[in-house]
Short mmCIF file of C-alpha atoms in Angstrom, two decimals:
data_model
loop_
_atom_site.label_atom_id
_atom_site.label_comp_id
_atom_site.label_asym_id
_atom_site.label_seq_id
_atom_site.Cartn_x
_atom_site.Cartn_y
_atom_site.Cartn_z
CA UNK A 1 71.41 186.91 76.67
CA UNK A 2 73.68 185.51 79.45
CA UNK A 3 74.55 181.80 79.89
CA UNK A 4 73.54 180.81 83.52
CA UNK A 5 75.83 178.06 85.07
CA UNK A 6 74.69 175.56 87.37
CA UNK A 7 76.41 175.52 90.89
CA UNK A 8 77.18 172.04 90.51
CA UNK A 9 78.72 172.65 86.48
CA UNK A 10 80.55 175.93 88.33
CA UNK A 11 82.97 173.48 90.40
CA UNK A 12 83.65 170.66 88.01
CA UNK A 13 84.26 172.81 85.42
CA UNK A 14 85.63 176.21 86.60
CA UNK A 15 89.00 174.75 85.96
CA UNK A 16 88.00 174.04 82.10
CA UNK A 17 86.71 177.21 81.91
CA UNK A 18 89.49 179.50 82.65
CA UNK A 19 91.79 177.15 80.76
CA UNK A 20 93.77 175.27 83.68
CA UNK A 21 94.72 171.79 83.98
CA UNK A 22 92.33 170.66 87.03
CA UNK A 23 94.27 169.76 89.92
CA UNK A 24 92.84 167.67 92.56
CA UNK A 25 93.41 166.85 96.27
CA UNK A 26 94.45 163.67 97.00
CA UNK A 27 94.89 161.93 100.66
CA UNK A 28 98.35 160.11 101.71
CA UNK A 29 98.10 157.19 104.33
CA UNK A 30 100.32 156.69 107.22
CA UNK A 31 103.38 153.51 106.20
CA UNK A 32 102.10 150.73 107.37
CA UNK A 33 104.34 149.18 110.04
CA UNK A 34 105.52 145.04 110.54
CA UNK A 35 106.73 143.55 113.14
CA UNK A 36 109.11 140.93 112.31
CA UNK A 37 111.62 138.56 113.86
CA UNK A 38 115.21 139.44 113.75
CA UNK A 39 117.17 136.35 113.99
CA UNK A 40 120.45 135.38 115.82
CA UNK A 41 122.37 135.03 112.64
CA UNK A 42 126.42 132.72 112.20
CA UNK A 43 128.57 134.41 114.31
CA UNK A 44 131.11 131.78 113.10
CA UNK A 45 133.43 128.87 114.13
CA UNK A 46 130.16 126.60 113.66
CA UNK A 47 128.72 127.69 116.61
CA UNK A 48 125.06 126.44 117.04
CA UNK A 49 124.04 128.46 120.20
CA UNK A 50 124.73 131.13 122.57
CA UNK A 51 123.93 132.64 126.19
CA UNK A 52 122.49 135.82 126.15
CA UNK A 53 124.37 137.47 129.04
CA UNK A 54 122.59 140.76 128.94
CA UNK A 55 120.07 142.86 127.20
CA UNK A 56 120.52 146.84 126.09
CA UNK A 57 116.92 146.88 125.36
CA UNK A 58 112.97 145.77 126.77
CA UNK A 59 109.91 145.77 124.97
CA UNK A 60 108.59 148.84 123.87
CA UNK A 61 111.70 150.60 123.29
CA UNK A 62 112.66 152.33 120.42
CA UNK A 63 115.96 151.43 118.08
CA UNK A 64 117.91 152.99 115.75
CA UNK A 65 120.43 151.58 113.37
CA UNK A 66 123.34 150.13 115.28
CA UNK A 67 121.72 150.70 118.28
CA UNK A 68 123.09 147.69 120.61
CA UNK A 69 120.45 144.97 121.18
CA UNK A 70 122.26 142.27 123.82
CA UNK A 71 125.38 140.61 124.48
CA UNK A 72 125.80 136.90 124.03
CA UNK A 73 128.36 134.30 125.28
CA UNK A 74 129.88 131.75 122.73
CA UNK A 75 132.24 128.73 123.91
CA UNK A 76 134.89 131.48 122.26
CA UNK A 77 134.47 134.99 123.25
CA UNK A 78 131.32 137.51 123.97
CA UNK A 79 129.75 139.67 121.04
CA UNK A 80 127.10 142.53 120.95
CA UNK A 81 124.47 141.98 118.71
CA UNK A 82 123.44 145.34 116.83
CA UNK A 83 119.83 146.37 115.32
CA UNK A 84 119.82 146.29 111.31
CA UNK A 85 116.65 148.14 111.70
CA UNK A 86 114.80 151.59 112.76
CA UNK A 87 112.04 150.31 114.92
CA UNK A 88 110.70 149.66 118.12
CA UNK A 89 111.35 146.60 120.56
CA UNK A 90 107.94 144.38 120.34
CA UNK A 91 109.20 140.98 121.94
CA UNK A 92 112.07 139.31 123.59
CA UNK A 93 113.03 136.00 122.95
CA UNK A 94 114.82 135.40 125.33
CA UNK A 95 115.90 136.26 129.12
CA UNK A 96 119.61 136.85 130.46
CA UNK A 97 121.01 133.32 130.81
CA UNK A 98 119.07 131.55 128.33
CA UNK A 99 120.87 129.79 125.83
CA UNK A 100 119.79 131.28 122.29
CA UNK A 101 119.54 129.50 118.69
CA UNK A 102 122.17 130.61 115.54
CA UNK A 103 119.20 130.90 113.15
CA UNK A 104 116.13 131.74 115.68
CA UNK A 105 114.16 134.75 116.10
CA UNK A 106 115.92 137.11 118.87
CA UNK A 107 113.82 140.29 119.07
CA UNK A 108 110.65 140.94 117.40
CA UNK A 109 110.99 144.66 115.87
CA UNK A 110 108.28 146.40 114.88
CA UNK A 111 110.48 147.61 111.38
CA UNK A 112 110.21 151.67 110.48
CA UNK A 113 112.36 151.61 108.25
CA UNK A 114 113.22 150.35 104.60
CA UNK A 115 114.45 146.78 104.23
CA UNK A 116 116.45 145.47 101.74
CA UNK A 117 116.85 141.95 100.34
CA UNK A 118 119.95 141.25 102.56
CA UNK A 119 118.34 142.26 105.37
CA UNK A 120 115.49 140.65 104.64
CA UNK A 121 117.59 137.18 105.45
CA UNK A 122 117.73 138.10 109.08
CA UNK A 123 114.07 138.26 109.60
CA UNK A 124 112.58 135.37 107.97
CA UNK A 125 112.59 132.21 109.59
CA UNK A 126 113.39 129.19 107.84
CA UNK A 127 110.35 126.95 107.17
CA UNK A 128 112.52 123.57 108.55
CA UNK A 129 113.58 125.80 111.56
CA UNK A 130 110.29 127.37 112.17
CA UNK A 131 108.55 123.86 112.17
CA UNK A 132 105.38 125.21 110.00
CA UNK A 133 104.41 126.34 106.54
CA UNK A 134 106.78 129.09 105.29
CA UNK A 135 103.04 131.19 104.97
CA UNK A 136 103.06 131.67 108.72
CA UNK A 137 106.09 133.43 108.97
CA UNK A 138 104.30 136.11 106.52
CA UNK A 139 104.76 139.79 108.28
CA UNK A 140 102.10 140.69 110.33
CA UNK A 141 100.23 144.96 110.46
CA UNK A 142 100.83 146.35 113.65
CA UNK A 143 98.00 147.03 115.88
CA UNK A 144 98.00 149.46 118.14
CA UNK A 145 97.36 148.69 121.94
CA UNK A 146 94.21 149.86 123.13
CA UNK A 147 94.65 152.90 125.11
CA UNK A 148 92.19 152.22 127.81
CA UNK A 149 93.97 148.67 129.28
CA UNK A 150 93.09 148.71 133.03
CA UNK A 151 94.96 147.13 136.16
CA UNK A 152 94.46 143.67 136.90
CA UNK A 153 91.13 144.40 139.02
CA UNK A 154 91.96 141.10 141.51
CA UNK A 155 94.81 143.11 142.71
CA UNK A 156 94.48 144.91 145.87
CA UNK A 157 95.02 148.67 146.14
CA UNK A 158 98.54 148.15 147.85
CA UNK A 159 99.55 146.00 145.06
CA UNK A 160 98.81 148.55 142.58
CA UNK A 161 100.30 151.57 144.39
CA UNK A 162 103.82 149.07 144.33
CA UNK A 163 103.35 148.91 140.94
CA UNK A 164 102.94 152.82 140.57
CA UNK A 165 105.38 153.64 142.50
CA UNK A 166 108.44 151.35 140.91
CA UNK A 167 110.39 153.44 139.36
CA UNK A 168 110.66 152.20 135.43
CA UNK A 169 113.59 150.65 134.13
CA UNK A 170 115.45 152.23 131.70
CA UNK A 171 116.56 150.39 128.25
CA UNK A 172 119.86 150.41 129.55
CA UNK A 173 119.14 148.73 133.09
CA UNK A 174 121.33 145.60 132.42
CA UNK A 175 124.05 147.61 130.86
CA UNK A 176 127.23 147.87 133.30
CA UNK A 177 130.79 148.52 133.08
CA UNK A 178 132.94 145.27 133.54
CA UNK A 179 133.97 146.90 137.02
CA UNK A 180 130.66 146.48 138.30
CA UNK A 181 129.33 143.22 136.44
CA UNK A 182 132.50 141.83 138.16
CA UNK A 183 131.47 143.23 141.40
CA UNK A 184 128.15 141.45 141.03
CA UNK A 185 129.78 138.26 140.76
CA UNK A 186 131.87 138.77 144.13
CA UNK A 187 128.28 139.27 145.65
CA UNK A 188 126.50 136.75 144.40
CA UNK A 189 124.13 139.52 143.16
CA UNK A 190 121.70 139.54 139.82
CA UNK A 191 122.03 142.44 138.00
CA UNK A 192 118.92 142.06 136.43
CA UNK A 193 116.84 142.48 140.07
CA UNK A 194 119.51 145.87 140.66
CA UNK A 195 117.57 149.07 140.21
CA UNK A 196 120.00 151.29 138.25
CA UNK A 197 120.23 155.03 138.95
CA UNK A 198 122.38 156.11 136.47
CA UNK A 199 121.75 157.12 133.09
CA UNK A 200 119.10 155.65 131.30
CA UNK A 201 118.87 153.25 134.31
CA UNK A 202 122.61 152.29 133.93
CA UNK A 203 123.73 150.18 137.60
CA UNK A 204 126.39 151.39 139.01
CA UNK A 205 128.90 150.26 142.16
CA UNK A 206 126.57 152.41 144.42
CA UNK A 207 123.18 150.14 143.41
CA UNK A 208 124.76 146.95 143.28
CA UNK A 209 126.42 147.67 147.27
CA UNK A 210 123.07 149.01 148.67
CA UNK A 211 121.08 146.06 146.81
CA UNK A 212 123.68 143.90 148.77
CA UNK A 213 123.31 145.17 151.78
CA UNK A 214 119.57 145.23 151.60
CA UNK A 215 119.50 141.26 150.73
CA UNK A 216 122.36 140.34 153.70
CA UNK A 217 119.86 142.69 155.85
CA UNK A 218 116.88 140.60 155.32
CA UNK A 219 118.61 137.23 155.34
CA UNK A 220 120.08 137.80 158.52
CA UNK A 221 116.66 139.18 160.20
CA UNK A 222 115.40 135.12 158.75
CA UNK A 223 117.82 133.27 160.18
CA UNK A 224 116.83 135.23 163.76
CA UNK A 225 114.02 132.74 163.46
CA UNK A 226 114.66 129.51 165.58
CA UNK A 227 112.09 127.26 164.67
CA UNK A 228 113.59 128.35 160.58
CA UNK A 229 117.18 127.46 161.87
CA UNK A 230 116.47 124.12 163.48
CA UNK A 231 114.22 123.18 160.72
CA UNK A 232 117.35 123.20 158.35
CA UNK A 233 119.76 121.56 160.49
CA UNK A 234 117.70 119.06 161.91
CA UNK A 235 116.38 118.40 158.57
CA UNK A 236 116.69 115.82 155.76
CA UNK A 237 119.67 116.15 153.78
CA UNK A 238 118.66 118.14 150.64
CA UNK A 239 120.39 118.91 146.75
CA UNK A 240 120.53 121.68 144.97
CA UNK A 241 120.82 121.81 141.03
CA UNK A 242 122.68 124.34 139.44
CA UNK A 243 122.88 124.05 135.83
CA UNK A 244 126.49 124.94 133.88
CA UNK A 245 127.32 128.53 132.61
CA UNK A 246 127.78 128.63 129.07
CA UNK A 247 131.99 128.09 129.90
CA UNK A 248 131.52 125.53 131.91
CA UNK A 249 129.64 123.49 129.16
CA UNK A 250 132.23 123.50 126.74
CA UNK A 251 134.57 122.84 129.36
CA UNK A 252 132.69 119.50 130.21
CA UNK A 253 132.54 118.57 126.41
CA UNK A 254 136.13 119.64 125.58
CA UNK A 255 137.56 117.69 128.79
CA UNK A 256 135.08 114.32 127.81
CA UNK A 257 136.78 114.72 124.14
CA UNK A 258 140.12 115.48 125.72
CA UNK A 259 140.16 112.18 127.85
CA UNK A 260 139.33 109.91 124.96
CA UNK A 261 143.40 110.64 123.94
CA UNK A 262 146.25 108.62 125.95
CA UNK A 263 147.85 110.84 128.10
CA UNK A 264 151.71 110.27 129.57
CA UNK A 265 153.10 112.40 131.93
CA UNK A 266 156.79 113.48 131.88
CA UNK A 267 157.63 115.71 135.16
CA UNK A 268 160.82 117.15 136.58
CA UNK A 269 162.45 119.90 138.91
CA UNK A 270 163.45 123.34 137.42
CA UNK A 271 165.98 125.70 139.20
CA UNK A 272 163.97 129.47 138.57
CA UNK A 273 166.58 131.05 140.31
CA UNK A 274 169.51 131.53 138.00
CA UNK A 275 165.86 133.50 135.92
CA UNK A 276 165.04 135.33 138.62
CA UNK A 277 167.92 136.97 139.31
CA UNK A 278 168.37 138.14 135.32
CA UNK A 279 164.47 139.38 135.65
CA UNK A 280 165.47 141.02 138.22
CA UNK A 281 168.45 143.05 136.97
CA UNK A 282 165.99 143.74 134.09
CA UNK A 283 162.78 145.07 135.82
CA UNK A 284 165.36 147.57 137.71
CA UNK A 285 167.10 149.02 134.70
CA UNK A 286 166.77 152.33 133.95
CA UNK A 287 165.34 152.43 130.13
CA UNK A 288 162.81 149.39 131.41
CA UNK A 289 159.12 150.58 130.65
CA UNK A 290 157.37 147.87 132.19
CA UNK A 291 157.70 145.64 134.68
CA UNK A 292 158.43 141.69 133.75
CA UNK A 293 156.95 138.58 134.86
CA UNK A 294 158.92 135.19 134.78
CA UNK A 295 155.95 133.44 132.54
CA UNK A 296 157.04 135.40 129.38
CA UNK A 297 160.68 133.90 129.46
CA UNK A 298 159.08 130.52 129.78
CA UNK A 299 156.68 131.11 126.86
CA UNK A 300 159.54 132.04 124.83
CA UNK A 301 161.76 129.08 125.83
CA UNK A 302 158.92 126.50 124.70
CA UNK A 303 158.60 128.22 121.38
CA UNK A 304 162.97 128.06 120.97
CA UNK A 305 162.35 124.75 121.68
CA UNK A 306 159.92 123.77 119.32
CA UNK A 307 162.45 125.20 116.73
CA UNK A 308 164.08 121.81 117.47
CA UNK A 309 161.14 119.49 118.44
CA UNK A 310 158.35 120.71 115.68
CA UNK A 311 156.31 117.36 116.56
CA UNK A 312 154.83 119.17 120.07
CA UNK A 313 153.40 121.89 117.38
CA UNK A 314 151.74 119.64 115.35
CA UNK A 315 148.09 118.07 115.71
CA UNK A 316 146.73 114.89 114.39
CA UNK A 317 144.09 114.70 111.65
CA UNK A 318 141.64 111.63 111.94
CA UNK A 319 139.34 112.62 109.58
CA UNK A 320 140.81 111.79 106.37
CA UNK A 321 139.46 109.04 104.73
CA UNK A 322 143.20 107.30 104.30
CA UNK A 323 143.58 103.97 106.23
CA UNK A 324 145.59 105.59 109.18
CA UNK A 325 145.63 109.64 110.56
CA UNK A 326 148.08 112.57 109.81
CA UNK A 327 150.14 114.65 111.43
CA UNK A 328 149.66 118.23 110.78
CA UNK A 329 152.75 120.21 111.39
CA UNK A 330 152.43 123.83 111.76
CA UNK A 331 154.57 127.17 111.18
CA UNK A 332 153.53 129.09 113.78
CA UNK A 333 154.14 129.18 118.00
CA UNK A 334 150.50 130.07 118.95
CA UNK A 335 151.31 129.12 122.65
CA UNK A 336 147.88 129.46 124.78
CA UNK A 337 147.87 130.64 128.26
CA UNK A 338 145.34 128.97 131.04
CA UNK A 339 143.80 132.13 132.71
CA UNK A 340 141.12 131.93 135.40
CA UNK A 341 138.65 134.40 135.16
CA UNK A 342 135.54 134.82 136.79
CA UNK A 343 133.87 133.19 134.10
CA UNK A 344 136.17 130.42 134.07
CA UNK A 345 138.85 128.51 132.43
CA UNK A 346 139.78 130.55 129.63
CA UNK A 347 142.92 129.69 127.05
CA UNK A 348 143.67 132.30 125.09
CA UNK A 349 146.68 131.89 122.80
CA UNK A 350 149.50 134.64 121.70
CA UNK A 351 150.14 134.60 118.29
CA UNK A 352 153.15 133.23 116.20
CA UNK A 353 155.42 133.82 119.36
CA UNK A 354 158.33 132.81 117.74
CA UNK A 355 158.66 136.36 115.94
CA UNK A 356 157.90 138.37 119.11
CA UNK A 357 160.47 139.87 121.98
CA UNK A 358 160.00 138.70 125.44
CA UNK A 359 159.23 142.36 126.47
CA UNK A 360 156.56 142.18 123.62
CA UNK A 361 155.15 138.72 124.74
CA UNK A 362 155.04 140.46 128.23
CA UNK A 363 152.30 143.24 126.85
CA UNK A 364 150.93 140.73 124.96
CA UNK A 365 149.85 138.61 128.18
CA UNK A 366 149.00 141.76 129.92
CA UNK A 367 146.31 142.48 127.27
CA UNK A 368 145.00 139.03 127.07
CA UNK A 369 144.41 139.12 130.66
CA UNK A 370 142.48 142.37 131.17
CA UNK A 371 140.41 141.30 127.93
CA UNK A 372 139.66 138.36 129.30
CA UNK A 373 138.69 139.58 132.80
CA UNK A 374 136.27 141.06 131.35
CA UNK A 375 135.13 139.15 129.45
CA UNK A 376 136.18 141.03 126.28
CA UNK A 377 138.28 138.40 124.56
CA UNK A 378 137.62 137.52 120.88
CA UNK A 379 137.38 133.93 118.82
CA UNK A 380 140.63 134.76 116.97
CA UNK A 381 142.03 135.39 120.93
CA UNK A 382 140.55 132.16 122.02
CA UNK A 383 141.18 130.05 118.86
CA UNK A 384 144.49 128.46 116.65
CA UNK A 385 146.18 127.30 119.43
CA UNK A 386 149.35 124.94 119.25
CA UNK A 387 150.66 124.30 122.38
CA UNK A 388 149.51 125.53 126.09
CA UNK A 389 151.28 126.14 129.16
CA UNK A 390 149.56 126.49 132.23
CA UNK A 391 150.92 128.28 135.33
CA UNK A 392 148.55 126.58 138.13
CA UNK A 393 152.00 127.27 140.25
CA UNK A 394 150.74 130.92 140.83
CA UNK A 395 147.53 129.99 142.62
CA UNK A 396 149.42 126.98 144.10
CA UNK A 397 149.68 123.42 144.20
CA UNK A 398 153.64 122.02 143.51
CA UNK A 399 152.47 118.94 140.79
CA UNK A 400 149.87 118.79 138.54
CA UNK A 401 148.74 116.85 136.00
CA UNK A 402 147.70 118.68 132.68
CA UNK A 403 144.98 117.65 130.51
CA UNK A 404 145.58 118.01 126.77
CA UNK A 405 142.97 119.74 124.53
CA UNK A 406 142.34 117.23 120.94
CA UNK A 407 143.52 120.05 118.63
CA UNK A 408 146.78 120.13 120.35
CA UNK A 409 149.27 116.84 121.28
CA UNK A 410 151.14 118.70 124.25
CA UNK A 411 150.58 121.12 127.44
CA UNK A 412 153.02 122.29 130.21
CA UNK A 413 152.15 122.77 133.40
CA UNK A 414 154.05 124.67 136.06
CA UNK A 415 154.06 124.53 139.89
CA UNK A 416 154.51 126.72 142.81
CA UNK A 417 157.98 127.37 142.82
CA UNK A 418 159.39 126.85 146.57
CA UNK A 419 163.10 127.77 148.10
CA UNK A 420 164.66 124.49 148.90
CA UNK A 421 168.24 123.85 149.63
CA UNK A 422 170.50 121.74 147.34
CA UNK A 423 173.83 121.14 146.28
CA UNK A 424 175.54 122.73 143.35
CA UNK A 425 178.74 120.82 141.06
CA UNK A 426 180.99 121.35 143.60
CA UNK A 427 179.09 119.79 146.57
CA UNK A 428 178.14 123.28 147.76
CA UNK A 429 174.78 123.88 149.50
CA UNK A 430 173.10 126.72 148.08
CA UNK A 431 169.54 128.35 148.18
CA UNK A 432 167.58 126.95 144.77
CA UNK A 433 164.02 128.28 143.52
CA UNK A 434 162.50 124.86 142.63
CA UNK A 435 160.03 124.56 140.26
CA UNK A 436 158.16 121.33 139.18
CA UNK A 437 157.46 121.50 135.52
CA UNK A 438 154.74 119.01 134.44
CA UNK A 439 154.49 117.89 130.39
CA UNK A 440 151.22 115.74 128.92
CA UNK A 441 151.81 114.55 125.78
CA UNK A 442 149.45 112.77 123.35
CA UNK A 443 151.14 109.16 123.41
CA UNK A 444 149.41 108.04 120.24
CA UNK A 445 152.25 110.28 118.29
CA UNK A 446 154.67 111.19 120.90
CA UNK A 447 157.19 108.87 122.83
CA UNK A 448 158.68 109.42 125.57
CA UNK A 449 162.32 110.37 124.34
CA UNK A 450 161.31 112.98 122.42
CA UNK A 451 159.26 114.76 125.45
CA UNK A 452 162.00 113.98 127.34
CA UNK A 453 164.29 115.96 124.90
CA UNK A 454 162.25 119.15 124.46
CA UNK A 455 161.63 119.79 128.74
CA UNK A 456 165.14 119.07 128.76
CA UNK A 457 165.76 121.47 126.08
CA UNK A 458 163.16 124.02 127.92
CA UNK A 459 164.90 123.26 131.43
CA UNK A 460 168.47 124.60 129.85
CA UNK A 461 167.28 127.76 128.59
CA UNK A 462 165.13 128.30 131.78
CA UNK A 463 168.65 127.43 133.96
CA UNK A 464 171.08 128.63 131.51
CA UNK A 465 169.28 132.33 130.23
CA UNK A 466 172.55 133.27 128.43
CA UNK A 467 171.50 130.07 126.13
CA UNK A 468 168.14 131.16 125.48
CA UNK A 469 169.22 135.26 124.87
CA UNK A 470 171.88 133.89 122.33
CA UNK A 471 169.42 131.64 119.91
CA UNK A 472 167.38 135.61 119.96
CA UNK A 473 166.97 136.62 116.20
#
């Protein structure tokens, strides 16, 4: 007789039956997502805050690892922040000029990706920072935005067809070479209103000239308007605030520190001529590869005479707990250089120029420059300075008055250098290139004789070069 099997017996145990380990389906969930904070973490030198000058990316757009986020402004130098993360762009903190928080959250990412205990660090606020139980910084599920948002419905048709027809902008819409960004400064324009149409919504020269023109269009069409134009100079007199670029913030606190220290000023006349003509003969020799300014001989005849004066190198230390300060003496000539740049004053320094060639000093300043045109410069560039010399004398201006910097106890300045006649030894007149060299000098650890000594010293090898070429190592 044959043993009838239930349907229901048939499926559970057919498996059994024929002597097979069951196997059973089983369902897999999609990874649940988390939007998190990444912070602005120590990008060193204690600095506390930073201006974000420009953003890579915009909500809603996605990220890789590496992938650049923004570009923020220190007091020292600029830096690109980079994504830790795979993820996509959820909220930022922040808008191009704002001044962001070492420690704060810069970007909320919406993390796909794994994340390890170090990285962990950069996306958890700190309860004292965050204000509020450490349990509210807790990651939050992703939800996903409804699909069926709709226009606000108060806005009129036109409106809405503006909207449509906008084109979008691209991740990259802020991102510019330094030609243009600098462009944008000579027009007064904001990148950030310049529809890019280059990659990715990249501007380029073309966008930011037609944006330019557009805006000079329309203000001149305004001031057509006579009742506009009367109104303004008939008016009331009115102020404007403007608040200070990151640069010009830590120029206002370094200058308010820098006046606390007793200046004296030590100034006298330097013949560039005797100089000039040896630069001269050099820049037209044959095996020269590149072309030499006079500022590199002058760098190099402050650092020869620090060899004798080692005081001007040094910097005072009023922090130790010792009834009275130090002087810190230091090895190295790491002689900054006052650049203006069209972000501002800018000092970067060239390093240990007491081992370096005049032609190498020379490339040296090049590179500095062009770095710090735009805006490129780093905080070892910008920081470890000794000494400065400033060469105002190429914009203009025959005097000046330098201002010294606290971690530093001297600064040369140098004037417009002007042909003037004068008499030599023999009661000659002859054709000089004057120069008016200008010293500071911190008088709480400097007298006078001794900054007399080293310009003197600097003025010989500056009017004797055969002096200068023969201390050479």
């Amino acid at each position: 007789m044959g043993t009838c099997i239930s349907p229901t017996l048939a499926t559970s145990r057919w498996p059994q039956l024929l002597g097979r380990t069951p196997v059973y389906p089983f369902h897999s969930t999609a990874k649940a997502l988390i939007i998190k904070p990444f912070l602005l973490a120590d990008i060193g030198e204690g600095i506390r805050e930073c201006e974000v000058i420009q953003w890579f990316v915009e909500p809603e757009a996605r990220v890789e690892q590496f992938d650049k986020l923004c570009e923020v402004q220190s007091d020292k130098a600029s830096v690109e922040i980079t994504s830790r993360f795979d993820g996509v762009i959820k909220k930022l903190h922040y808008d191009a000029g704002q001044m962001a928080e070492v420690g704060k959250p810069l970007v909320d990412i919406d993390i796909q990706s794994e994340i390890s205990p170090e990285d962990e660090a950069i996306t958890t606020v700190p309860a004292e920072q965050a204000g509020e139980p450490a349990s509210a910084q807790q990651p939050q599920k992703a939800v996903d935005q409804p699909s069926d948002i709709r226009p606000n419905e108060g806005a009129s048709h036109t409106q809405q067809a503006e909207i449509a027809s906008k084109p979008p902008r691209g991740k990259h819409a802020t991102l510019a070479t330094p030609a243009v960004r600098h462009l944008t400064k000579e027009l007064t324009v904001d990148l950030a209103q310049i529809t890019g149409t280059g990659r990715d919504g990249r501007v380029l020269k073309d966008d930011v000239h037609k944006y330019a023109t557009q805006r000079d269009n329309a203000t001149r069409k305004a001031s057509q308007i006579p009742s506009i134009r009367s109104r303004i100079e008939n008016g009331p007199q009115k102020e404007e605030v403007i608040t200070l670029t990151h640069i010009q913030s830590q120029m206002f606190k370094t200058m308010t520190r820098s006046l606390s220290i007793p200046h004296f000023l030590y100034a006298d006349e330097v013949d560039l001529r005797p100089l000039q003509g040896f630069r001269t003969r050099l820049n037209t020799y044959p095996t020269t590869s590149q072309r030499i300014s006079i500022l590199p001989f002058i760098i190099k005849a402050v650092s020869l005479a620090l060899d004798d004066f080692p005081l001007l190198n040094a910097r005072v230390d009023s922090s130790s707990e010792a009834d009275r300060p130090n002087i810190v003496l230091r090895s190295q000539h790491n002689i900054g250089i006052a650049m203006d740049t069209p972000q501002g004053l800018i000092v970067p320094n060239i390093k240990n120029v007491a081992s370096k060639s005049i032609t190498s000093i020379s490339a040296e300043l090049k590179h500095l420059k062009s770095l710090a045109m735009s805006a490129k410069l780093s905080s070892a560039d910008l920081t470890g300075g000794t000494i400065t010399v400033s060469n105002i004398g190429s914009i203009g201006g025959t005097y000046v008055a330098p201002v010294i910097v606290s971690s530093e106890v001297a600064i040369l300045g140098i004037g417009k250098a002007r042909i003037v006649p004068r008499y030599n030894e023999k009661e000659e007149l002859i054709k000089s290139e004057i120069a008016n060299f200008s010293w500071s000098a911190d008088h709480r650890v400097i007298d006078g004789a001794t900054m007399a000594r080293m310009a003197e010293r600097v003025r010989g090898f500056v009017e004797v070069p055969e002096t200068m070429f023969a201390r050479l190592q």
